[in-house]
């Protein structure tokens, strides 16, 4: 009987999540609790309540930067403009009393074209008369150093104040005032008969600005307050867990914790979505919410926050939605285009009894009229009306070191976890598990660095959680000012050195930039390089930049952007370059570089999302023959230099373009698991030697639930588990044993004793396992021979031997026994064979012992 795991109702569709690894949130002595989680669409659509929607605009920097040269030429508009247009259009339907922008309005502060794009977008709200706040992020000020504050700026020279200064803010309904710098403001909005205060603090508020903010709160002591700023909480590399930030703790200690009015905060800056709740000095909860989608597809793909306050039901429902996605042409949609993001921290509900929470400072707070439907549902209806999009992309962390998708055409795969963590000695090698291109640490004396030290390179187990290798190699103390660097290299004769990838390629790796990175010490450093000198390539045109650099290199710019530069097979085309957005320090990311021969385009994917600026008219790579691949340093002017200040995880090179389901961040499917097992009651004397089935190659199949066993699925997708118990002695086994089988545990006796046998089967990779196959079967007991049972004997009517001995060898007795059991000593077969998905074969060996004739 073929069994497969039971079918379950399909899980809710999940949106795109960024990748990376994480650590537990450091509480730093504060009380941290997880907000109550529920689905954002709980409310009954027809049930009226006292509700309103706060709209939140996270970092719009890339929308402004690429409005003129990317978005408008391709779509006729940009995401920022579409966001504000949609909010203005549906203001009444969603009962939106206020819109909060979280900063990084533009990407490059001194480019007027970006400010023009931002101006056009926000002007839509101005014309609609919608109350809003806007604040400066680190990209919106001319000097964003952490040790500079808003009082250190030359205010007259700041573009932010020229475009979004206090004179513009004064025209916004609900504007209350600004601090002397103009970077910090407050607003009051009314919703459902109640007033709320929004305190919008710009990048790096000074002590004077925080004192101004305290004065605002003191002047409005009864108003529940929402604090918005650009940087407050961070997010761990697991893309889920909140992490405390030094500047955020400054705001907490000096302003938030001592003011019970502040019950909710929003910030951007750190790429991703997370939240946590902590107790203030009054013992009340303050919830911090991070929203920032700039590293997602198309610089954020137009995602904004729709935050529904349900004053009567006592909850805040958050959903992440994109008006931009639903207005794109159908033919332009990709799997990244989802109207809603529904992964962790992207759609959820917070429980809050507003009257109780505000009782200490606003005892007269009331719920307000119950005149609004579920605004969360209204927003979903508006965005989903007529939209037909592709399925989203989902991700799972590996369950073991073997839990990755193997791909034909892999020409190199470097992993660092096999040798354990610790310093890397000079000359120490790391195996290429797919080919013959082992990496070795180049001796310091041969490296070209006069300042490198043996301890500058180490293997660590702090790795991206989506890397099944679980380890990385880290390069410390790299500094181009002191010429300190170290690196690994392949041997000069490694076959991968000479590959030109004329059918395209995929190069993927995991990278982390050390928190000590600075532009002065580490700008334009490289992580992975195909070393050589591009000026020596036949037909290479002269270039002002990188003319004597290597033919291909992945590194980081002076603005913390990943850069992939390469010279295609047709050398005369010159170099081609792909660029990411800003990379957050001390954060693991996955980078995939995919060169598609069908489109002659190289696309850089960061955490699964394609970047906006990619190389075109490029196929394969031109190389200097016999030059090694280098990990940890650049190679320019025929020498190594400018080392990588950070870590490199497992890295793989494939000789053709691949898709995300084949990357190192993907997991082998556990679907198609099946087994051929006995069912019901087997005849007396049956034996069950083994269970076989089909599964995922490389997965471990585990048998539990009464029976025990384990097997690894082979390359054909087949597996086999021997059953029974180890033989007591020799081949003969013990009593009741009639068949033997050889498995991983040695000689085993097949199941033969009467009884009920329950089982549970799973396949998987370590902690990631399939749904179980469960069941049971019974081996019947042999019928009692009347001639040997109680009272048997002459005249007992049992048909026994005249002398009363069991197993009589008389002719009559022998004929009777043979007629009921088959030929003496022979096997009467029960084979339940085959079938199974994925081309695998299954076999359960079930046999019935011939009962020996009584003597």
Short mmCIF file of N, CA and C in Angstrom, two decimals, residues 529-588:
data_model
loop_
_atom_site.label_atom_id
_atom_site.label_comp_id
_atom_site.label_asym_id
_atom_site.label_seq_id
_atom_site.Cartn_x
_atom_site.Cartn_y
_atom_site.Cartn_z
N UNK A 529 37.37 38.26 -6.46
CA UNK A 529 37.98 38.83 -7.66
C UNK A 529 38.48 37.72 -8.57
N UNK A 530 38.25 37.87 -9.87
CA UNK A 530 38.94 37.07 -10.88
C UNK A 530 40.17 37.89 -11.28
N UNK A 531 41.30 37.56 -10.70
CA UNK A 531 42.46 38.45 -10.78
C UNK A 531 43.03 38.51 -12.19
N UNK A 532 43.75 39.58 -12.44
CA UNK A 532 44.36 39.81 -13.74
C UNK A 532 44.49 41.29 -14.00
N UNK A 533 44.70 41.64 -15.25
CA UNK A 533 44.87 43.03 -15.65
C UNK A 533 44.08 43.24 -16.94
N UNK A 534 42.96 43.92 -16.83
CA UNK A 534 42.08 44.06 -17.99
C UNK A 534 42.71 44.87 -19.11
N UNK A 535 43.67 45.70 -18.80
CA UNK A 535 44.32 46.48 -19.86
C UNK A 535 45.10 45.57 -20.82
N UNK A 536 45.42 44.35 -20.37
CA UNK A 536 46.16 43.42 -21.20
C UNK A 536 45.27 42.48 -22.00
N UNK A 537 43.96 42.64 -21.88
CA UNK A 537 43.03 41.84 -22.67
C UNK A 537 43.00 42.38 -24.10
N UNK A 538 43.11 41.52 -25.11
CA UNK A 538 43.09 42.00 -26.50
C UNK A 538 41.80 42.75 -26.81
N UNK A 539 41.93 43.96 -27.32
CA UNK A 539 40.77 44.75 -27.70
C UNK A 539 40.15 45.56 -26.59
N UNK A 540 40.71 45.52 -25.36
CA UNK A 540 40.14 46.26 -24.25
C UNK A 540 40.31 47.77 -24.48
N UNK A 541 39.20 48.51 -24.55
CA UNK A 541 39.32 49.96 -24.75
C UNK A 541 39.82 50.66 -23.49
N UNK A 542 40.48 51.81 -23.69
CA UNK A 542 40.96 52.56 -22.54
C UNK A 542 39.79 53.10 -21.74
N UNK A 543 39.98 53.14 -20.43
CA UNK A 543 38.95 53.67 -19.54
C UNK A 543 39.61 54.53 -18.47
N UNK A 544 38.93 55.59 -18.10
CA UNK A 544 39.45 56.44 -17.05
C UNK A 544 39.48 55.73 -15.71
N UNK A 545 38.54 54.78 -15.54
CA UNK A 545 38.42 54.09 -14.27
C UNK A 545 38.80 52.62 -14.44
N UNK A 546 39.59 52.12 -13.50
CA UNK A 546 39.87 50.68 -13.39
C UNK A 546 40.51 50.08 -14.64
N UNK A 547 41.29 50.82 -15.36
CA UNK A 547 41.83 50.30 -16.62
C UNK A 547 42.82 49.16 -16.36
N UNK A 548 43.51 49.17 -15.23
CA UNK A 548 44.45 48.10 -14.92
C UNK A 548 43.94 47.18 -13.82
N UNK A 549 42.64 47.25 -13.56
CA UNK A 549 42.04 46.39 -12.55
C UNK A 549 41.81 44.99 -13.12
N UNK A 550 41.31 44.09 -12.29
CA UNK A 550 41.04 42.71 -12.71
C UNK A 550 39.85 42.65 -13.66
N UNK A 551 39.74 41.58 -14.45
CA UNK A 551 38.63 41.47 -15.40
C UNK A 551 37.25 41.42 -14.74
N UNK A 552 37.16 40.88 -13.53
CA UNK A 552 35.87 40.80 -12.85
C UNK A 552 36.09 40.90 -11.35
N UNK A 553 35.22 41.64 -10.65
CA UNK A 553 35.40 41.82 -9.21
C UNK A 553 34.10 42.23 -8.55
N UNK A 554 33.88 41.72 -7.35
CA UNK A 554 32.74 42.08 -6.52
C UNK A 554 33.27 42.77 -5.26
N UNK A 555 32.86 44.01 -5.05
CA UNK A 555 33.34 44.74 -3.89
C UNK A 555 32.36 45.79 -3.44
N UNK A 556 32.84 46.78 -2.70
CA UNK A 556 31.99 47.79 -2.12
C UNK A 556 32.56 49.17 -2.42
N UNK A 557 31.69 50.11 -2.72
CA UNK A 557 32.11 51.46 -3.11
C UNK A 557 32.37 52.33 -1.89
N UNK A 558 32.71 53.58 -2.14
CA UNK A 558 32.89 54.53 -1.04
C UNK A 558 31.57 54.92 -0.39
N UNK A 559 30.44 54.60 -1.04
CA UNK A 559 29.11 54.89 -0.50
C UNK A 559 28.42 53.65 0.06
N UNK A 560 29.20 52.62 0.32
CA UNK A 560 28.68 51.35 0.87
C UNK A 560 27.69 50.67 -0.07
N UNK A 561 27.94 50.77 -1.37
CA UNK A 561 27.14 50.06 -2.37
C UNK A 561 27.96 48.90 -2.91
N UNK A 562 27.32 47.73 -3.08
CA UNK A 562 28.01 46.64 -3.76
C UNK A 562 28.20 47.00 -5.22
N UNK A 563 29.39 46.71 -5.73
CA UNK A 563 29.69 46.93 -7.14
C UNK A 563 30.18 45.61 -7.75
N UNK A 564 29.60 45.22 -8.87
CA UNK A 564 30.08 44.08 -9.65
C UNK A 564 30.53 44.61 -11.00
N UNK A 565 31.82 44.52 -11.26
CA UNK A 565 32.37 45.00 -12.51
C UNK A 565 33.00 43.84 -13.27
N UNK A 566 32.79 43.80 -14.59
CA UNK A 566 33.29 42.68 -15.40
C UNK A 566 33.51 43.15 -16.83
N UNK A 567 34.40 42.45 -17.51
CA UNK A 567 34.63 42.66 -18.94
C UNK A 567 34.03 41.46 -19.66
N UNK A 568 33.08 41.67 -20.57
CA UNK A 568 32.43 40.54 -21.23
C UNK A 568 33.35 39.82 -22.21
N UNK A 569 32.86 38.71 -22.75
CA UNK A 569 33.64 37.93 -23.72
C UNK A 569 34.07 38.82 -24.88
N UNK A 570 33.16 39.65 -25.34
CA UNK A 570 33.51 40.62 -26.39
C UNK A 570 34.22 41.79 -25.70
N UNK A 571 35.53 41.68 -25.62
CA UNK A 571 36.32 42.63 -24.83
C UNK A 571 36.17 44.06 -25.31
N UNK A 572 35.97 44.23 -26.59
CA UNK A 572 35.89 45.59 -27.14
C UNK A 572 34.73 46.40 -26.58
N UNK A 573 33.76 45.74 -25.93
CA UNK A 573 32.64 46.47 -25.32
C UNK A 573 33.05 47.18 -24.04
N UNK A 574 34.22 46.85 -23.52
CA UNK A 574 34.65 47.48 -22.28
C UNK A 574 33.95 46.88 -21.07
N UNK A 575 34.18 47.48 -19.90
CA UNK A 575 33.62 46.89 -18.68
C UNK A 575 32.15 47.23 -18.52
N UNK A 576 31.45 46.36 -17.78
CA UNK A 576 30.05 46.55 -17.45
C UNK A 576 29.90 46.45 -15.93
N UNK A 577 28.97 47.22 -15.37
CA UNK A 577 28.89 47.32 -13.91
C UNK A 577 27.45 47.26 -13.43
N UNK A 578 27.25 46.52 -12.32
CA UNK A 578 25.97 46.50 -11.60
C UNK A 578 26.21 47.07 -10.21
N UNK A 579 25.20 47.79 -9.70
CA UNK A 579 25.32 48.48 -8.41
C UNK A 579 24.10 48.17 -7.53
N UNK A 580 24.36 47.94 -6.25
CA UNK A 580 23.27 47.83 -5.29
C UNK A 580 22.97 49.19 -4.70
N UNK A 581 22.02 49.22 -3.78
CA UNK A 581 21.85 50.40 -2.94
C UNK A 581 22.79 50.31 -1.75
N UNK A 582 22.59 51.20 -0.80
CA UNK A 582 23.46 51.21 0.38
C UNK A 582 23.31 49.93 1.18
N UNK A 583 24.44 49.38 1.61
CA UNK A 583 24.47 48.16 2.40
C UNK A 583 24.67 48.51 3.87
N UNK A 584 23.86 47.92 4.72
CA UNK A 584 23.98 48.15 6.15
C UNK A 584 25.17 47.36 6.69
N UNK A 585 25.99 48.00 7.50
CA UNK A 585 27.14 47.33 8.10
C UNK A 585 26.69 46.25 9.08
N UNK A 586 27.56 45.26 9.24
CA UNK A 586 27.34 44.20 10.24
C UNK A 586 26.05 43.43 9.99
N UNK A 587 25.69 43.27 8.74
CA UNK A 587 24.45 42.57 8.36
C UNK A 587 24.76 41.58 7.24
N UNK A 588 24.49 40.31 7.46
CA UNK A 588 24.69 39.31 6.41
C UNK A 588 23.70 39.53 5.28
#
